[in-house]
Structures are given as C-alpha cells and as structure tokens.
C-alpha cells in the first residue's frame, strides 16, 4: 500500500555525561577519542617537563578541590581520560578506579569530578581540542614527594 510518508533514518544521539566511568557509553567514548585525537604532549610542543608540571599542578588542584568540598580522595588510584576544549576547559572526563584503589562511593566521586571540571581551566590553550589518558593517585605523588624532600632538609 503506497504511503505519503518518507522515512529517513536518523541516528539516535545519546548525550554523553561530562563525567563517566570508562567502560560505559562505549560508542560515544570512541567518538570522543577520534574528535580529541591530539595528545597533551603534542599540544605542549613535546615539552615533557612543561606538560608534566601542568598535569601535576592540576592534580594538586583536584586534591585541594576535594578538600574544599569535603570529599576524601586520599588513597584513590584512578585512570583518567581528560578531554580538553581549545580554551583549556574540560569538556569530558572519563575515569575508572584501579584495582589497588581505596573503595569509594562512585556516585559521590562523579559529583566531585563534575564539580571540579566546572571550575577548573587547564593552563594550555590550543587551536584544536586535545586529550590525555593517564593514571594518578591521591594525594598527588609529586606533592607527597616534594613535602617529603622538604621535611628531610
């Protein structure tokens, strides 16, 4: 039977949460990886020391933000995938607790991460968005190591 309707296939777009656990939203995550293909080191003109210092500074800011909002993240070990906008704001943040991490409430952790990315701006501007997949633990190692070195003096 003829019909006057035209059927157009529309892909169903799912809005990816700004903070998500790696392993969920696989299809959207893969799209992000393609869109944010430039890495932090490349955007930093291969300045490993400069990129490392900026990254460690961000971890210290994350730790300070956790203390500010009353979230205890000491002992948390986590894989993080940052997706930065051109202006250094964090568009998306994927996370997954490492097996040797302290157990925490993941919903509360997501709320904390969301509150952090809403106020933090990474100090690196670029003409294209960029990303970094990394691992860290809290309190930040660099901060712990620096404090230990200063105490030894």
mmCIF file of C-alpha atoms in Angstrom:
data_model
loop_
_atom_site.group_PDB
_atom_site.id
_atom_site.type_symbol
_atom_site.label_atom_id
_atom_site.label_comp_id
_atom_site.label_asym_id
_atom_site.label_seq_id
_atom_site.Cartn_x
_atom_site.Cartn_y
_atom_site.Cartn_z
ATOM 1 C CA UNK A 1 0.000 0.000 0.000
ATOM 2 C CA UNK A 2 1.539 3.346 -1.041
ATOM 3 C CA UNK A 3 2.138 5.918 1.629
ATOM 4 C CA UNK A 4 2.871 9.617 1.594
ATOM 5 C CA UNK A 5 5.349 9.330 4.455
ATOM 6 C CA UNK A 6 9.041 9.463 3.827
ATOM 7 C CA UNK A 7 11.133 7.503 6.271
ATOM 8 C CA UNK A 8 14.529 8.940 6.953
ATOM 9 C CA UNK A 9 16.910 7.056 9.113
ATOM 10 C CA UNK A 10 18.090 9.296 11.950
ATOM 11 C CA UNK A 11 20.816 8.040 14.214
ATOM 12 C CA UNK A 12 19.768 8.228 17.828
ATOM 13 C CA UNK A 13 22.209 10.538 19.540
ATOM 14 C CA UNK A 14 22.869 9.862 23.191
ATOM 15 C CA UNK A 15 24.170 12.742 25.234
ATOM 16 C CA UNK A 16 27.313 11.623 26.975
ATOM 17 C CA UNK A 17 27.589 12.790 30.580
ATOM 18 C CA UNK A 18 30.515 15.144 31.139
ATOM 19 C CA UNK A 19 31.867 12.690 33.729
ATOM 20 C CA UNK A 20 31.520 8.987 33.018
ATOM 21 C CA UNK A 21 33.031 5.684 34.021
ATOM 22 C CA UNK A 22 35.283 4.268 31.305
ATOM 23 C CA UNK A 23 33.642 1.109 30.010
ATOM 24 C CA UNK A 24 30.200 2.674 29.823
ATOM 25 C CA UNK A 25 28.935 4.646 26.812
ATOM 26 C CA UNK A 26 31.417 2.789 24.599
ATOM 27 C CA UNK A 27 30.169 4.185 21.277
ATOM 28 C CA UNK A 28 30.188 7.795 22.473
ATOM 29 C CA UNK A 29 33.578 7.296 24.112
ATOM 30 C CA UNK A 30 35.064 6.074 20.834
ATOM 31 C CA UNK A 31 33.692 9.179 19.079
ATOM 32 C CA UNK A 32 35.358 11.381 21.697
ATOM 33 C CA UNK A 33 38.694 9.651 21.192
ATOM 34 C CA UNK A 34 38.505 10.453 17.470
ATOM 35 C CA UNK A 35 37.370 14.060 17.995
ATOM 36 C CA UNK A 36 40.068 14.735 20.602
ATOM 37 C CA UNK A 37 42.872 12.942 18.787
ATOM 38 C CA UNK A 38 45.623 15.419 19.670
ATOM 39 C CA UNK A 39 47.503 14.461 22.806
ATOM 40 C CA UNK A 40 48.716 16.707 25.614
ATOM 41 C CA UNK A 41 52.381 16.159 24.764
ATOM 42 C CA UNK A 42 51.840 17.115 21.118
ATOM 43 C CA UNK A 43 49.912 20.237 22.134
ATOM 44 C CA UNK A 44 52.764 21.055 24.561
ATOM 45 C CA UNK A 45 55.235 21.062 21.631
ATOM 46 C CA UNK A 46 56.775 17.868 23.025
ATOM 47 C CA UNK A 47 57.846 19.708 26.188
ATOM 48 C CA UNK A 48 57.630 16.732 28.534
ATOM 49 C CA UNK A 49 58.733 18.660 31.617
ATOM 50 C CA UNK A 50 56.254 21.504 30.993
ATOM 51 C CA UNK A 51 53.357 19.111 30.349
ATOM 52 C CA UNK A 52 54.264 17.094 33.457
ATOM 53 C CA UNK A 53 54.370 20.223 35.628
ATOM 54 C CA UNK A 54 50.982 21.417 34.338
ATOM 55 C CA UNK A 55 49.483 17.975 34.889
ATOM 56 C CA UNK A 56 50.839 17.703 38.427
ATOM 57 C CA UNK A 57 49.583 21.187 39.197
ATOM 58 C CA UNK A 58 46.121 20.084 38.040
ATOM 59 C CA UNK A 59 46.261 17.015 40.312
ATOM 60 C CA UNK A 60 47.162 19.271 43.229
ATOM 61 C CA UNK A 61 44.190 21.500 42.332
ATOM 62 C CA UNK A 62 41.950 18.416 42.206
ATOM 63 C CA UNK A 63 43.138 17.365 45.646
ATOM 64 C CA UNK A 64 42.623 20.871 47.037
ATOM 65 C CA UNK A 65 39.135 20.981 45.489
ATOM 66 C CA UNK A 66 38.305 17.643 47.105
ATOM 67 C CA UNK A 67 39.321 19.012 50.491
ATOM 68 C CA UNK A 68 37.302 22.183 49.830
ATOM 69 C CA UNK A 69 34.107 20.240 49.054
ATOM 70 C CA UNK A 70 34.692 17.728 51.852
ATOM 71 C CA UNK A 71 35.491 14.706 49.673
ATOM 72 C CA UNK A 72 38.241 12.413 50.969
ATOM 73 C CA UNK A 73 40.087 11.095 47.929
ATOM 74 C CA UNK A 74 43.317 10.084 49.680
ATOM 75 C CA UNK A 75 44.144 6.520 48.699
ATOM 76 C CA UNK A 76 42.173 6.753 45.453
ATOM 77 C CA UNK A 77 44.084 5.405 42.474
ATOM 78 C CA UNK A 78 42.407 6.047 39.182
ATOM 79 C CA UNK A 79 42.773 6.033 35.420
ATOM 80 C CA UNK A 80 41.593 9.327 33.960
ATOM 81 C CA UNK A 81 40.861 10.364 30.390
ATOM 82 C CA UNK A 82 40.711 14.134 30.040
ATOM 83 C CA UNK A 83 39.115 15.752 27.001
ATOM 84 C CA UNK A 84 40.012 19.460 26.893
ATOM 85 C CA UNK A 85 38.404 22.205 24.842
ATOM 86 C CA UNK A 86 40.614 24.661 22.956
ATOM 87 C CA UNK A 87 40.436 27.108 25.890
ATOM 88 C CA UNK A 88 41.635 24.561 28.473
ATOM 89 C CA UNK A 89 38.233 23.847 29.981
ATOM 90 C CA UNK A 90 37.494 20.172 30.492
ATOM 91 C CA UNK A 91 34.716 19.060 28.156
ATOM 92 C CA UNK A 92 34.583 15.438 29.333
ATOM 93 C CA UNK A 93 36.322 13.304 31.911
ATOM 94 C CA UNK A 94 36.333 9.530 31.867
ATOM 95 C CA UNK A 95 37.517 7.628 34.921
ATOM 96 C CA UNK A 96 37.985 4.092 36.177
ATOM 97 C CA UNK A 97 39.267 3.083 39.601
ATOM 98 C CA UNK A 98 42.411 0.991 39.510
ATOM 99 C CA UNK A 99 42.284 -2.418 41.241
ATOM 100 C CA UNK A 100 44.582 -1.225 44.037
ATOM 101 C CA UNK A 101 42.458 1.854 44.796
ATOM 102 C CA UNK A 102 40.716 2.553 48.042
ATOM 103 C CA UNK A 103 36.994 1.887 47.671
ATOM 104 C CA UNK A 104 34.830 4.984 47.417
ATOM 105 C CA UNK A 105 31.245 5.759 46.517
ATOM 106 C CA UNK A 106 31.370 6.181 42.734
ATOM 107 C CA UNK A 107 28.317 8.451 42.569
ATOM 108 C CA UNK A 108 29.905 10.830 45.086
ATOM 109 C CA UNK A 109 33.191 10.623 43.183
ATOM 110 C CA UNK A 110 31.396 11.544 39.948
ATOM 111 C CA UNK A 111 29.735 14.513 41.657
ATOM 112 C CA UNK A 112 33.164 15.627 42.900
ATOM 113 C CA UNK A 113 34.744 15.250 39.439
ATOM 114 C CA UNK A 114 31.878 17.168 37.836
ATOM 115 C CA UNK A 115 32.229 19.991 40.352
ATOM 116 C CA UNK A 116 35.966 20.127 39.599
ATOM 117 C CA UNK A 117 35.661 20.262 35.813
ATOM 118 C CA UNK A 118 33.054 23.015 36.085
ATOM 119 C CA UNK A 119 35.532 25.369 37.767
ATOM 120 C CA UNK A 120 38.974 24.303 36.534
ATOM 121 C CA UNK A 121 40.753 25.536 33.418
ATOM 122 C CA UNK A 122 43.931 23.779 32.287
ATOM 123 C CA UNK A 123 46.660 26.362 31.580
ATOM 124 C CA UNK A 124 47.183 25.370 27.961
ATOM 125 C CA UNK A 125 45.343 26.897 25.013
ATOM 126 C CA UNK A 126 45.419 25.346 21.561
ATOM 127 C CA UNK A 127 43.635 25.797 18.250
ATOM 128 C CA UNK A 128 42.244 22.258 18.497
ATOM 129 C CA UNK A 129 40.751 20.233 21.347
ATOM 130 C CA UNK A 130 43.116 17.704 22.925
ATOM 131 C CA UNK A 131 43.149 14.834 25.395
ATOM 132 C CA UNK A 132 45.205 12.697 27.736
ATOM 133 C CA UNK A 133 44.694 9.188 29.090
ATOM 134 C CA UNK A 134 46.642 8.865 32.312
ATOM 135 C CA UNK A 135 46.780 7.358 35.758
ATOM 136 C CA UNK A 136 47.184 9.064 39.109
ATOM 137 C CA UNK A 137 46.752 8.575 42.806
ATOM 138 C CA UNK A 138 45.821 10.907 45.630
ATOM 139 C CA UNK A 139 47.307 12.697 47.354
ATOM 140 C CA UNK A 140 49.376 13.580 44.287
ATOM 141 C CA UNK A 141 52.744 11.807 44.287
ATOM 142 C CA UNK A 142 54.585 14.950 43.247
ATOM 143 C CA UNK A 143 53.118 16.822 46.224
ATOM 144 C CA UNK A 144 53.915 13.938 48.612
ATOM 145 C CA UNK A 145 57.445 13.623 47.240
ATOM 146 C CA UNK A 146 58.079 17.382 47.470
ATOM 147 C CA UNK A 147 56.778 17.512 51.044
ATOM 148 C CA UNK A 148 58.979 14.545 51.980
ATOM 149 C CA UNK A 149 62.044 16.164 50.367
ATOM 150 C CA UNK A 150 61.457 19.435 52.208
ATOM 151 C CA UNK A 151 60.982 17.634 55.541
ATOM 152 C CA UNK A 152 64.291 15.814 55.056
ATOM 153 C CA UNK A 153 66.199 19.112 54.795
#
